mmCIF file of C-alpha atoms and ligand atoms in Angstrom:
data_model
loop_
_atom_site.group_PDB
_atom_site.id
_atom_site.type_symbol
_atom_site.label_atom_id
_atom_site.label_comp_id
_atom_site.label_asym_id
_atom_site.label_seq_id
_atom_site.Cartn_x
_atom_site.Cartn_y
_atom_site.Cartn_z
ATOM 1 C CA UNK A 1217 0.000 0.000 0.000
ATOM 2 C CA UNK A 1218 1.405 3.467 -0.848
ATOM 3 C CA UNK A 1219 0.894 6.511 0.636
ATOM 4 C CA UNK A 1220 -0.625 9.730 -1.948
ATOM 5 C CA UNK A 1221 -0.817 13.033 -0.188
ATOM 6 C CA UNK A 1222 -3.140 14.878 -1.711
ATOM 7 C CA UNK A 1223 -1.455 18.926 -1.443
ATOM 8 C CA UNK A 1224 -3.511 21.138 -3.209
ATOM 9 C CA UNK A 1225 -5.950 24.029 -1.742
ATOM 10 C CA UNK A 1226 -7.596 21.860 1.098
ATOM 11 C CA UNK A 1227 -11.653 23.314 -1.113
ATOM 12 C CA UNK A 1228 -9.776 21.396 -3.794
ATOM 13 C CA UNK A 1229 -10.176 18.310 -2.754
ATOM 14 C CA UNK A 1230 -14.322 17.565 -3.375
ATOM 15 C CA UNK A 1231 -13.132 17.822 -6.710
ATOM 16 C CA UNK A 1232 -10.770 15.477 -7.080
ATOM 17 C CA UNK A 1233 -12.050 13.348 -4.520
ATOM 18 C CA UNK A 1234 -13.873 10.621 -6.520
ATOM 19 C CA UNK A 1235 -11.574 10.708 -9.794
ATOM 20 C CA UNK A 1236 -8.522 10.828 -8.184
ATOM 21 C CA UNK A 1237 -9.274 7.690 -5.844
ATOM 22 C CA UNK A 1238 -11.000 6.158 -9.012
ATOM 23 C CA UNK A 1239 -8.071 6.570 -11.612
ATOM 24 C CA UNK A 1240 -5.338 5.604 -9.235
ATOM 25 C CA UNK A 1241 -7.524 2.300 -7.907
ATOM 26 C CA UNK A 1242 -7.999 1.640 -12.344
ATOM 27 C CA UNK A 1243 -3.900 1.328 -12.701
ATOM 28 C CA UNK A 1244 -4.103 -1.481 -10.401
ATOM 29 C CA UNK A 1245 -2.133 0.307 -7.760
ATOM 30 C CA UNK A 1246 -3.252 0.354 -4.087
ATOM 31 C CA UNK A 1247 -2.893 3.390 -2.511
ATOM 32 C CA UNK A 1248 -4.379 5.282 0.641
ATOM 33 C CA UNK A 1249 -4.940 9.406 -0.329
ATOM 34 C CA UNK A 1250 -3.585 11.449 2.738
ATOM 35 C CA UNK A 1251 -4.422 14.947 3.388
ATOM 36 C CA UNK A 1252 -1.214 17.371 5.128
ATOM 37 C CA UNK A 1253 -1.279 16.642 8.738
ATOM 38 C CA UNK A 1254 -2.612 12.879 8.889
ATOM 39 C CA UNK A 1255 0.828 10.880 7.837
ATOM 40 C CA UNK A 1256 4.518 11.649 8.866
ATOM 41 C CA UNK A 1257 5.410 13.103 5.638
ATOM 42 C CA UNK A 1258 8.525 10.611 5.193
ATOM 43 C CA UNK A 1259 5.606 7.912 4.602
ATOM 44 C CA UNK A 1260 4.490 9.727 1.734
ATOM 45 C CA UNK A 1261 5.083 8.121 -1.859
ATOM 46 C CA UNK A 1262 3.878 10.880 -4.378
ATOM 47 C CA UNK A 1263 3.279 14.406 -3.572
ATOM 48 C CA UNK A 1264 0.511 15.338 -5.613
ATOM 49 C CA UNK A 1265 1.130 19.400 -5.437
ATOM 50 C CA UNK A 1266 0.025 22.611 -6.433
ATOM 51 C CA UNK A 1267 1.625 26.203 -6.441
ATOM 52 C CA UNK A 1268 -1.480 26.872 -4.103
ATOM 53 C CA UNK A 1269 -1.319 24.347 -1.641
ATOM 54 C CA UNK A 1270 -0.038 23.836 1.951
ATOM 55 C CA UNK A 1271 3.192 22.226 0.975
ATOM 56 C CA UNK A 1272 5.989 24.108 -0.103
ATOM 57 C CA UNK A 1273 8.694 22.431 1.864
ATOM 58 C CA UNK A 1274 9.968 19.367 0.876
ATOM 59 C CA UNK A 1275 12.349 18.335 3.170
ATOM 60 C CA UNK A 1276 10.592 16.126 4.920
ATOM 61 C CA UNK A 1277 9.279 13.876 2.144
ATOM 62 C CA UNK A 1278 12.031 12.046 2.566
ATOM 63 C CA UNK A 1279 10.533 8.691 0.950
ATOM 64 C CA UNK A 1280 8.788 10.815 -1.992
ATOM 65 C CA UNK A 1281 9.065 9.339 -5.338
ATOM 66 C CA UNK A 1282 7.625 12.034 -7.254
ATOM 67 C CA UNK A 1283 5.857 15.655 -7.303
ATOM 68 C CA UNK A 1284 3.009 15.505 -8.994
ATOM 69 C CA UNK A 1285 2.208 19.173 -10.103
ATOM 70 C CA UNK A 1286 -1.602 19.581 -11.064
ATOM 71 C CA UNK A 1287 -0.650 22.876 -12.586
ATOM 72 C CA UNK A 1288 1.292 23.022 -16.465
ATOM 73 C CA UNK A 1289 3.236 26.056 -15.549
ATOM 74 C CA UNK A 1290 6.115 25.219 -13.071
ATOM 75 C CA UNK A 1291 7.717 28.146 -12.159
ATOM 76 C CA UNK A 1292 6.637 28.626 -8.770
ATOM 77 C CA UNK A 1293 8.182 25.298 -7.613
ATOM 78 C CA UNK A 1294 11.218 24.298 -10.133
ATOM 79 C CA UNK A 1295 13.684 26.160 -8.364
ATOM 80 C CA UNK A 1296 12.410 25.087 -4.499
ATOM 81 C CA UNK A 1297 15.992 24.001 -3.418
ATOM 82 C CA UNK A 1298 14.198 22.013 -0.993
ATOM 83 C CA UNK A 1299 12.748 19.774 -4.010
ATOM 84 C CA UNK A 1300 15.207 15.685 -5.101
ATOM 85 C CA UNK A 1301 12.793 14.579 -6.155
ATOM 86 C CA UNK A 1302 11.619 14.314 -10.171
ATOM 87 C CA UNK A 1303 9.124 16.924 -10.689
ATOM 88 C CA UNK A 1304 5.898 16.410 -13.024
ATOM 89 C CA UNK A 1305 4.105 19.157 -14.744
ATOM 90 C CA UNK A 1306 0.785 18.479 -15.961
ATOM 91 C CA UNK A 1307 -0.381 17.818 -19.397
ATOM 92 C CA UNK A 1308 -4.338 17.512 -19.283
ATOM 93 C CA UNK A 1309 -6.147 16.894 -22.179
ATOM 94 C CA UNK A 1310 -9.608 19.122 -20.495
ATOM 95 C CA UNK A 1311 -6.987 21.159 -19.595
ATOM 96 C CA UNK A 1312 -5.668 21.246 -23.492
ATOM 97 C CA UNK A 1313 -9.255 22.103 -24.698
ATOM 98 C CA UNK A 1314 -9.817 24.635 -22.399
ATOM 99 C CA UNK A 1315 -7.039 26.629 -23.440
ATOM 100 C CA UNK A 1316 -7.775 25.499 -26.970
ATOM 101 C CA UNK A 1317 -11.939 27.401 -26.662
ATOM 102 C CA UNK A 1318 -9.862 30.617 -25.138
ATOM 103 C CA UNK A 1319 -6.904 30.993 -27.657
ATOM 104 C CA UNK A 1320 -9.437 30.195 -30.913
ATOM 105 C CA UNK A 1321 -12.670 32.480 -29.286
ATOM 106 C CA UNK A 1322 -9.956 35.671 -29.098
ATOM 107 C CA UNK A 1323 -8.028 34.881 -32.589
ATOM 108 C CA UNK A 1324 -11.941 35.064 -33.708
ATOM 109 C CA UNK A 1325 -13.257 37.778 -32.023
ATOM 110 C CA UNK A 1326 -10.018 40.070 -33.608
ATOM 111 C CA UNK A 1327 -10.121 38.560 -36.690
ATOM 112 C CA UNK A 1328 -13.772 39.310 -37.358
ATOM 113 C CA UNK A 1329 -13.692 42.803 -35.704
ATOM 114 C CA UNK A 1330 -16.010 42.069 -32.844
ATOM 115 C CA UNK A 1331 -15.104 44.680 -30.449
ATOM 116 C CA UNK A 1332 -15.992 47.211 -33.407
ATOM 117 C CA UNK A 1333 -19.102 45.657 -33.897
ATOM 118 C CA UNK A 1334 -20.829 45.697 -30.347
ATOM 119 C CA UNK A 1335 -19.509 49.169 -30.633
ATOM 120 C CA UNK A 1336 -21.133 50.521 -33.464
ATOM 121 C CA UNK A 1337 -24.818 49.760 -32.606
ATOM 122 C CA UNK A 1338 -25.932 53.488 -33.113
ATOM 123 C CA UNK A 1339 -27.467 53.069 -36.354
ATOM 124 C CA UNK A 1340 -25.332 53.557 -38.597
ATOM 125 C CA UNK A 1341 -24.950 51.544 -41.666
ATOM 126 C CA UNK A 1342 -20.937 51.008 -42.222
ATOM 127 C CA UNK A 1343 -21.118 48.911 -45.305
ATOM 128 C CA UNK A 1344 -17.962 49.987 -47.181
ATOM 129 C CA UNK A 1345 -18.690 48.199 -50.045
ATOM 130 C CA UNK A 1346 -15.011 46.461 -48.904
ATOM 131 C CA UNK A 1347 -14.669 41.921 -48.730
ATOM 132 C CA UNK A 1348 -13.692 41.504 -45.446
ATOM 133 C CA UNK A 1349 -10.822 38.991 -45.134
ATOM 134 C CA UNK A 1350 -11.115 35.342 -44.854
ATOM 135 C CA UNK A 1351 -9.083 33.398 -41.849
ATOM 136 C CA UNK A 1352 -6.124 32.172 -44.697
ATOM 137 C CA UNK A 1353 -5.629 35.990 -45.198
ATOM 138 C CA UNK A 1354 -4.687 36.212 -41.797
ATOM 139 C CA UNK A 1355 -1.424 35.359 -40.284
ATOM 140 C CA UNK A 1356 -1.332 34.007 -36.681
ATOM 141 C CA UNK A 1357 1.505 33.787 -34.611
ATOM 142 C CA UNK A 1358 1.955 31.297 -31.958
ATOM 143 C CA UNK A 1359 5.158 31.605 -29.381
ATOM 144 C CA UNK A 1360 5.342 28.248 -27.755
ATOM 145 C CA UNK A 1361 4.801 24.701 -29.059
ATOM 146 C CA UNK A 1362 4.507 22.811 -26.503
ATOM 147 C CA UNK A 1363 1.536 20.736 -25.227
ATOM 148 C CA UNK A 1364 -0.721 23.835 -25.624
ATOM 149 C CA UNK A 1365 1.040 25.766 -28.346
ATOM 150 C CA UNK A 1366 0.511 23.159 -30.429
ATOM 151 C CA UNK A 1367 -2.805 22.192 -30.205
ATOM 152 C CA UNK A 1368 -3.755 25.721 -30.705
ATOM 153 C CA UNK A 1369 -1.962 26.170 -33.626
ATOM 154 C CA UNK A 1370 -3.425 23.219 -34.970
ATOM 155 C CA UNK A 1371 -6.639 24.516 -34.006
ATOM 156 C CA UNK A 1372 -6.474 27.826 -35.573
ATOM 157 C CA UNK A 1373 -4.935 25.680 -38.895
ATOM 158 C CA UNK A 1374 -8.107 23.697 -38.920
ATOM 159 C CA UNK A 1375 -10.090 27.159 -39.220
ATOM 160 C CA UNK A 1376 -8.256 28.344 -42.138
ATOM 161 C CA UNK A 1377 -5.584 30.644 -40.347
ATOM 162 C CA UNK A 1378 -2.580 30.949 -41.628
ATOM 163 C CA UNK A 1379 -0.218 29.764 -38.634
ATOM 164 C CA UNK A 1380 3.543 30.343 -38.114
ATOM 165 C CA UNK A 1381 4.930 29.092 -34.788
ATOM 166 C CA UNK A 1382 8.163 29.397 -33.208
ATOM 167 C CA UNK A 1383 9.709 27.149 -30.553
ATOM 168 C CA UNK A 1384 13.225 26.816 -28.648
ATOM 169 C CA UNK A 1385 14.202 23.707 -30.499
ATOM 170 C CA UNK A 1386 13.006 23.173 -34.472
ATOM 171 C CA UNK A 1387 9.516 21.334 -35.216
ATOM 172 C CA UNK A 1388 7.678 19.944 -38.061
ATOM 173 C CA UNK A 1389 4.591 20.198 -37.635
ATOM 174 C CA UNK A 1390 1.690 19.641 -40.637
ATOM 175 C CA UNK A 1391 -0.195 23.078 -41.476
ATOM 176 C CA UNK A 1392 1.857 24.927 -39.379
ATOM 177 C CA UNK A 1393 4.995 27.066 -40.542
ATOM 178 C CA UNK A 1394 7.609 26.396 -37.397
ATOM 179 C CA UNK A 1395 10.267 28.556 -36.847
ATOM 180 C CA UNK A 1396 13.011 28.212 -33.686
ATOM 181 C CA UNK A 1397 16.240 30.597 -32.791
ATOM 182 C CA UNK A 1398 16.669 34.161 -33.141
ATOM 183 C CA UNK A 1399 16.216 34.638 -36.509
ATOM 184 C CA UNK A 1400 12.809 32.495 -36.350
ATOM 185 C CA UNK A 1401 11.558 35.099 -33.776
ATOM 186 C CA UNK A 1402 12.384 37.846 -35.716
ATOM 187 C CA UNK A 1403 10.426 36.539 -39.345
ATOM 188 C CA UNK A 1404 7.528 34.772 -36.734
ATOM 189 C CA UNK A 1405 7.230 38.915 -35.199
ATOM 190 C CA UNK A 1406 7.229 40.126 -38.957
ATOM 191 C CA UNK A 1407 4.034 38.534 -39.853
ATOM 192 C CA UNK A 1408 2.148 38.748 -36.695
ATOM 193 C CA UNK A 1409 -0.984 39.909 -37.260
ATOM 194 C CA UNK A 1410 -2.151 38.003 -34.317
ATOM 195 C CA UNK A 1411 0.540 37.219 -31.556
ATOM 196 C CA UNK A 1412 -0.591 34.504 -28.889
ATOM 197 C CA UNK A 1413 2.339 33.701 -26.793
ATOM 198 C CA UNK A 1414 1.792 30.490 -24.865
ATOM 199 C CA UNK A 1415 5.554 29.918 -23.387
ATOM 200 C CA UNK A 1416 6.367 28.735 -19.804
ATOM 201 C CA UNK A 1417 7.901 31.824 -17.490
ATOM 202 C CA UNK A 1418 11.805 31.203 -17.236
ATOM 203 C CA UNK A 1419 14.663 33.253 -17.566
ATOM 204 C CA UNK A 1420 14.740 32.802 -21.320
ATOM 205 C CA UNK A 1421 11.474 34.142 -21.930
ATOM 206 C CA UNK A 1422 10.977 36.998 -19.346
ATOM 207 C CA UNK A 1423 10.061 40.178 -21.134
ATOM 208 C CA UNK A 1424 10.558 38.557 -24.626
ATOM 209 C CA UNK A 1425 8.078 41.156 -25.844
ATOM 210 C CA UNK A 1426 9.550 44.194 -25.279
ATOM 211 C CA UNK A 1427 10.050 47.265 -26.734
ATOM 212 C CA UNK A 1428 12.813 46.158 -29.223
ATOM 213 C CA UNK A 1429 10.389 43.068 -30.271
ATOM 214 C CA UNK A 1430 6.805 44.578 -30.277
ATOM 215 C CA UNK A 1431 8.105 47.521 -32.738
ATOM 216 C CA UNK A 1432 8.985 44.386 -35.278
ATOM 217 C CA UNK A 1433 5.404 43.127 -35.576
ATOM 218 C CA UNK A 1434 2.745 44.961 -38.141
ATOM 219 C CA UNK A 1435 1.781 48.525 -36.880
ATOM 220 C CA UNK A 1436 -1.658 47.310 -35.038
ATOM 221 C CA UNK A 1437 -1.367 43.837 -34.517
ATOM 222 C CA UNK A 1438 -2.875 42.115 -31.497
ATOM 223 C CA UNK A 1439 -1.532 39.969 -29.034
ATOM 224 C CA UNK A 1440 -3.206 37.406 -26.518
ATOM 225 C CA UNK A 1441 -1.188 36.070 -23.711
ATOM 226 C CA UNK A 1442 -2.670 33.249 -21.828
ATOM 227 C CA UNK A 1443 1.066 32.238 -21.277
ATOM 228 C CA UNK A 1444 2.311 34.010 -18.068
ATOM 229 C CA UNK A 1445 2.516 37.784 -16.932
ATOM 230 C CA UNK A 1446 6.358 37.957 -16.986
ATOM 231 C CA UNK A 1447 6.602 37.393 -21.125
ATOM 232 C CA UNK A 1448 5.664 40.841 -21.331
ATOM 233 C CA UNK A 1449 7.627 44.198 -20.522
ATOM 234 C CA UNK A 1450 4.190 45.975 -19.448
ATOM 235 C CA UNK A 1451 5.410 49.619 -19.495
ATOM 236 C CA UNK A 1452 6.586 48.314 -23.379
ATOM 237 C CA UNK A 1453 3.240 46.995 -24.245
ATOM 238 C CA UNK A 1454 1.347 49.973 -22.574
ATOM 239 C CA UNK A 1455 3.726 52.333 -24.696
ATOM 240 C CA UNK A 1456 3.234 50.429 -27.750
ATOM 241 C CA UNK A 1457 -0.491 50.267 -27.046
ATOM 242 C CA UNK A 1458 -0.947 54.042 -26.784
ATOM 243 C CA UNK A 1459 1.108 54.903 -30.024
ATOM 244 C CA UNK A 1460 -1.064 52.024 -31.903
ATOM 245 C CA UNK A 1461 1.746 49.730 -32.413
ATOM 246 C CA UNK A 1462 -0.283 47.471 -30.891
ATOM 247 C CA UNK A 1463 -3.677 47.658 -31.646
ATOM 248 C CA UNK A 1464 -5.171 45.164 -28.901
ATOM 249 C CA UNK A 1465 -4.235 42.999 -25.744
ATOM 250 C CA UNK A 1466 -6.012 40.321 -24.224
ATOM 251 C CA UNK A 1467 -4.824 39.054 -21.262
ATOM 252 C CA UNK A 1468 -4.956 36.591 -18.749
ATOM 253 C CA UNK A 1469 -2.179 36.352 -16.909
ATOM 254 C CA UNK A 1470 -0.183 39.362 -14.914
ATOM 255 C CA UNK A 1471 2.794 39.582 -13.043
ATOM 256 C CA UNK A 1472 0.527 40.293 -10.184
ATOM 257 C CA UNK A 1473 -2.579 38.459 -9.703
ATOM 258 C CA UNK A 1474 -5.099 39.561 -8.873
ATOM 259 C CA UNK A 1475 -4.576 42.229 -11.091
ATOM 260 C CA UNK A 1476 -4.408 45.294 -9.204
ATOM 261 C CA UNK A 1477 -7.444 48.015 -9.596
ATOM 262 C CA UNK A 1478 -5.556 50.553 -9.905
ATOM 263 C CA UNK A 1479 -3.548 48.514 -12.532
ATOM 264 C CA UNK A 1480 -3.167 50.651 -16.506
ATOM 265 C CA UNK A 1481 -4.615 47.665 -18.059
ATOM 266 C CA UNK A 1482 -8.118 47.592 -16.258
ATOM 267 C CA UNK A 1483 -8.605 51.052 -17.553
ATOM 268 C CA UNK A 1484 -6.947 51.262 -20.896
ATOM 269 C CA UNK A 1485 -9.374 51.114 -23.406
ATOM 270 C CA UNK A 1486 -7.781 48.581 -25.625
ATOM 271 C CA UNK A 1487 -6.521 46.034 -23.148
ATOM 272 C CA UNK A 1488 -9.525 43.039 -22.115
ATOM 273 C CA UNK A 1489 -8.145 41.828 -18.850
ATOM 274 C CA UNK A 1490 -8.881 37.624 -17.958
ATOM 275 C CA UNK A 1491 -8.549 36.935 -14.406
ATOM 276 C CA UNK A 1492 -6.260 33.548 -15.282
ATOM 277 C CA UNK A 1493 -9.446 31.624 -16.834
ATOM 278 C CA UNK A 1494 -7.712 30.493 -20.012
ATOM 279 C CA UNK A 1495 -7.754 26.881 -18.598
ATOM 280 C CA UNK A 1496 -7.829 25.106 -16.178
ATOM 281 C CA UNK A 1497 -7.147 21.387 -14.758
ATOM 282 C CA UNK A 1498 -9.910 19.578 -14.995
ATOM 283 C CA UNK A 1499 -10.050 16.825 -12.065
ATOM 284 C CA UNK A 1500 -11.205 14.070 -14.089
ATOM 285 C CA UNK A 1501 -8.678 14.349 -16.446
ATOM 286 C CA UNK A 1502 -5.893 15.636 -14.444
ATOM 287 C CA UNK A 1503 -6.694 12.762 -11.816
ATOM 288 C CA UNK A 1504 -5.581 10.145 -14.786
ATOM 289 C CA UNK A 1505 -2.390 11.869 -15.193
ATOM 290 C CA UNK A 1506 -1.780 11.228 -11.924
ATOM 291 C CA UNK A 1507 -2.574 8.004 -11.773
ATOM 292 C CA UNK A 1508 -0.431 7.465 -14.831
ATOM 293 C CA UNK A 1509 2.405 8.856 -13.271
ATOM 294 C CA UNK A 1510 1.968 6.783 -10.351
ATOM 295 C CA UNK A 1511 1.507 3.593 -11.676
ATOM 296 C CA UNK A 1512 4.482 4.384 -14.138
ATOM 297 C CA UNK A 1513 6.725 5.434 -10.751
ATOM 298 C CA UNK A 1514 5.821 2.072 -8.930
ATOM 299 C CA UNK A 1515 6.374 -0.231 -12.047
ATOM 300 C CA UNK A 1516 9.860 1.576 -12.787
ATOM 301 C CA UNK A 1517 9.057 3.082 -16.248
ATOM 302 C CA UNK A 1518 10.103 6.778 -17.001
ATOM 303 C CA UNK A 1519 7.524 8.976 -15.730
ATOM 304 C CA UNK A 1520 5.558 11.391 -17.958
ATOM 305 C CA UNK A 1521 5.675 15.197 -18.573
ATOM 306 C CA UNK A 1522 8.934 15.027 -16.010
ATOM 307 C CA UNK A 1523 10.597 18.910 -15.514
ATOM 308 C CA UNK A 1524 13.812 19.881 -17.326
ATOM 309 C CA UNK A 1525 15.027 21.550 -14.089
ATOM 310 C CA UNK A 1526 17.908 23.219 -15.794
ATOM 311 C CA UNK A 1527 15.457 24.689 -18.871
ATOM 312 C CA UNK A 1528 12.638 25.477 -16.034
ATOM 313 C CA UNK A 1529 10.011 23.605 -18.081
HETATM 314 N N1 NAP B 3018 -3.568 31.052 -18.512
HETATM 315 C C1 NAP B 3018 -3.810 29.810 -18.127
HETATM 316 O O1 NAP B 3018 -4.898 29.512 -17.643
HETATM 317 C C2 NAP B 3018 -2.752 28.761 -18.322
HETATM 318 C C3 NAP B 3018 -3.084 27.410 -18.154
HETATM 319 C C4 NAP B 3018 -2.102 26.442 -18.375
HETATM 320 C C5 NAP B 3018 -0.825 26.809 -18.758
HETATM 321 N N2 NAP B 3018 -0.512 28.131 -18.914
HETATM 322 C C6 NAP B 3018 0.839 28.534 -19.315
HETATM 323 O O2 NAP B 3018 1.148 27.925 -20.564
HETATM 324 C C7 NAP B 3018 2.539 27.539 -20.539
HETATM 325 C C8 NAP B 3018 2.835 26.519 -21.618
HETATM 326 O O3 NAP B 3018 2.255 25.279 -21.279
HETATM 327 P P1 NAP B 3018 2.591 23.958 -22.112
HETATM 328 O O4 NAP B 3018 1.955 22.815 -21.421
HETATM 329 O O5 NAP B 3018 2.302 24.174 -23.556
HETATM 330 O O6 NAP B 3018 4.180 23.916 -21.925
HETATM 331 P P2 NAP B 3018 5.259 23.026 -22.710
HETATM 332 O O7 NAP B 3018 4.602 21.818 -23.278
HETATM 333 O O8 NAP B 3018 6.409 22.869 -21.784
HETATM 334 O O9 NAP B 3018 5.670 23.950 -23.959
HETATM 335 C C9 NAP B 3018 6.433 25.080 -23.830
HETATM 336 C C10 NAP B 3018 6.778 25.593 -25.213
HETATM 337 O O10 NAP B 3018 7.526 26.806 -25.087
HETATM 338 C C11 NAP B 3018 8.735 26.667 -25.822
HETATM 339 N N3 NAP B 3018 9.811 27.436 -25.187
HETATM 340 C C12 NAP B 3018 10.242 27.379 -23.911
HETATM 341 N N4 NAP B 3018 11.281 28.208 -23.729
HETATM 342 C C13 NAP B 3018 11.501 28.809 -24.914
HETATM 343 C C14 NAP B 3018 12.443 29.746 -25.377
HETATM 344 N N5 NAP B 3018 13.384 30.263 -24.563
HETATM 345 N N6 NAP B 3018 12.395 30.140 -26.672
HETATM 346 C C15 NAP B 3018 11.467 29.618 -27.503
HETATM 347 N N7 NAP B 3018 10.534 28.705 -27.133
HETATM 348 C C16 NAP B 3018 10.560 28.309 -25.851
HETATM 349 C C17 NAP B 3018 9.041 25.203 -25.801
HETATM 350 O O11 NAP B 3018 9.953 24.908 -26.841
HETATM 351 P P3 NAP B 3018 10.421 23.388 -27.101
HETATM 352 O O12 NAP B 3018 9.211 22.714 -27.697
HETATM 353 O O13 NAP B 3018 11.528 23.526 -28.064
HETATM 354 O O14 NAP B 3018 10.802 22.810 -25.783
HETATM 355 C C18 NAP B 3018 7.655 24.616 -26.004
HETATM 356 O O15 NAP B 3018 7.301 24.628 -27.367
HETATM 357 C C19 NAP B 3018 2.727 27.050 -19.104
HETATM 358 O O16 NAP B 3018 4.095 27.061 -18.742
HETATM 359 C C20 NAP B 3018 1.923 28.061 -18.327
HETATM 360 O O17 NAP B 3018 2.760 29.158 -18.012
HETATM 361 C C21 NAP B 3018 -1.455 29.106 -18.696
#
């Protein structure tokens, strides 16, 4: 019998009570789910964690096999120096499609000129007579391929869009136009029409959109950031923004969050501020992730979605 403590927000836990204990007890593994507090934590197998819960310390999961993180972004915990043990981020496939409904209803609602629309209810007939364009006339840009990046991209594809992505290490991926390195960010930039930037936070990739890069997309473009607050250089962006460099911002995810009141964004009229809804783990899915990684860690195979400590994702 192993020991699974359970270390998310304590609320958490009526949602993951019943798929959690049903996908572990489906690998064929027996395992008792512990909350913080019942076990000495050197009985604990797996630490199934989030940036949220109780346990931040690690030191005294001494018998830990594994983290389990139920969150995909990692940067709150993959430099804990207090963390041996393999870390797991999570890849979740309701997670996948939530992020999938967010990135596609924004590339949408920009490419059709919603926000003009609801606007212009006064009645006056704008028909200028012009063909408005059709999703392959429009060039998206995703930054970040990963587990999300991708199925975005391959999203938008499906709708028509035209979709260049760019990565850290080269891809091939059908429909999409993948770029990597320096010189890919620069020609990706170039033709962004549409910038969603769905990269991890790490050193790397703080304030990759900055002044220096925002001034190398098309004069107007919009950019959504589900990705994480720290991507962006925010005095850049607001800059940028007011000049109409940049013609639009949605985003979900500030350096911050909450998100101030008396943050510039709220007010600005063309940011749209998400309070981190892009997506979210869903416990029935997330829960067989877990499981998978479990039963994986207790047969001896390589465990899934394991952190890159060194990359910090
Ligand atoms: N807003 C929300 O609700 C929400 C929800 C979930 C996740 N997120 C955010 O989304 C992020 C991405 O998640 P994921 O599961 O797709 O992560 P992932 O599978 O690890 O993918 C990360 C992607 O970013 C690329 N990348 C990393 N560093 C780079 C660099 N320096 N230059 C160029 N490309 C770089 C990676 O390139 P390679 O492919 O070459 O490794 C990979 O394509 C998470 O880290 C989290 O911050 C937000």
């Amino acid at each position: 019998m192993i020991r699974v403590l359970f270390a998310d927000k304590p609320e958490n836990w009526a949602r993951y009570e019943r798929p959690l204990t049903e996908a572990i007890a489906a690998t064929g593994v027996e395992a008792q789910i512990v909350q913080p507090g019942e076990i000495d934590p050197a009985q604990v197998d797996y630490v199934v964690y989030s940036p949220q819960g109780p346990v931040q310390d690690f030191t005294a999961y001494t018998g830990a096999k594994a983290v389990l993180n139920l969150w995909a972004g990692v940067e709150r915990v993959v430099g804990n120096e207090t963390l041996t043990q393999p870390l797991c981020r999570m890849v979740d496939a309701g997670l996948e499609r939530g992020m999938v409904d967010y990135v596609t209803g924004h590339v949408l609602r920009y490419h059709l000129g919603i926000d003009a629309t609801l606007a212009q209810q006064d009645g006056v007939w704008r028909h200028d007579g012009g063909v408005p364009p059709l999703a392959r006339d429009r060039s998206v840009v995703m930054l970040g391929l990963g587990a999300l990046g991708k199925a975005c991209a391959e999203a938008l594809a499906g709708l028509g869009f035209a979709v260049t992505g760019w990565s850290r290490s080269p891809k091939d991926i059908p429909g999409i136009t993948c770029l990597n390195g320096d010189d890919g960010l620069a020609e990706a930039l170039s033709k962004a029409e549409i910038l969603v930037s769905i990269l991890p936070d790490t050193p790397e990739t703080t304030e990759l959109l900055n002044a220096d890069t925002l001034v190398q997309m098309p004069k107007g473009a919009r950019i959504i950031n589900p990705g994480r607050g720290t991507l962006i250089d925010d005095d850049a962006l607001l800059a940028a923004l007011d000049r109409g460099q940049i013609g639009h911002a949605t985003l979900d995810v500030f350096r911050a969050e909450p998100l101030p009141p008396e943050h510039p964004y709220w007010a600005h009229p063309h940011v749209t501020v998400t309070p981190h809804i892009a997506a979210e783990s869903r416990a029935e899915t997330a829960s067989e992730v877990i499981a998978e990684n479990i039963r994986r860690g207790e047969a001896g195979e390589p465990f899934l979605y394991l952190v890159d400590r060194s990359r910090g994702y």
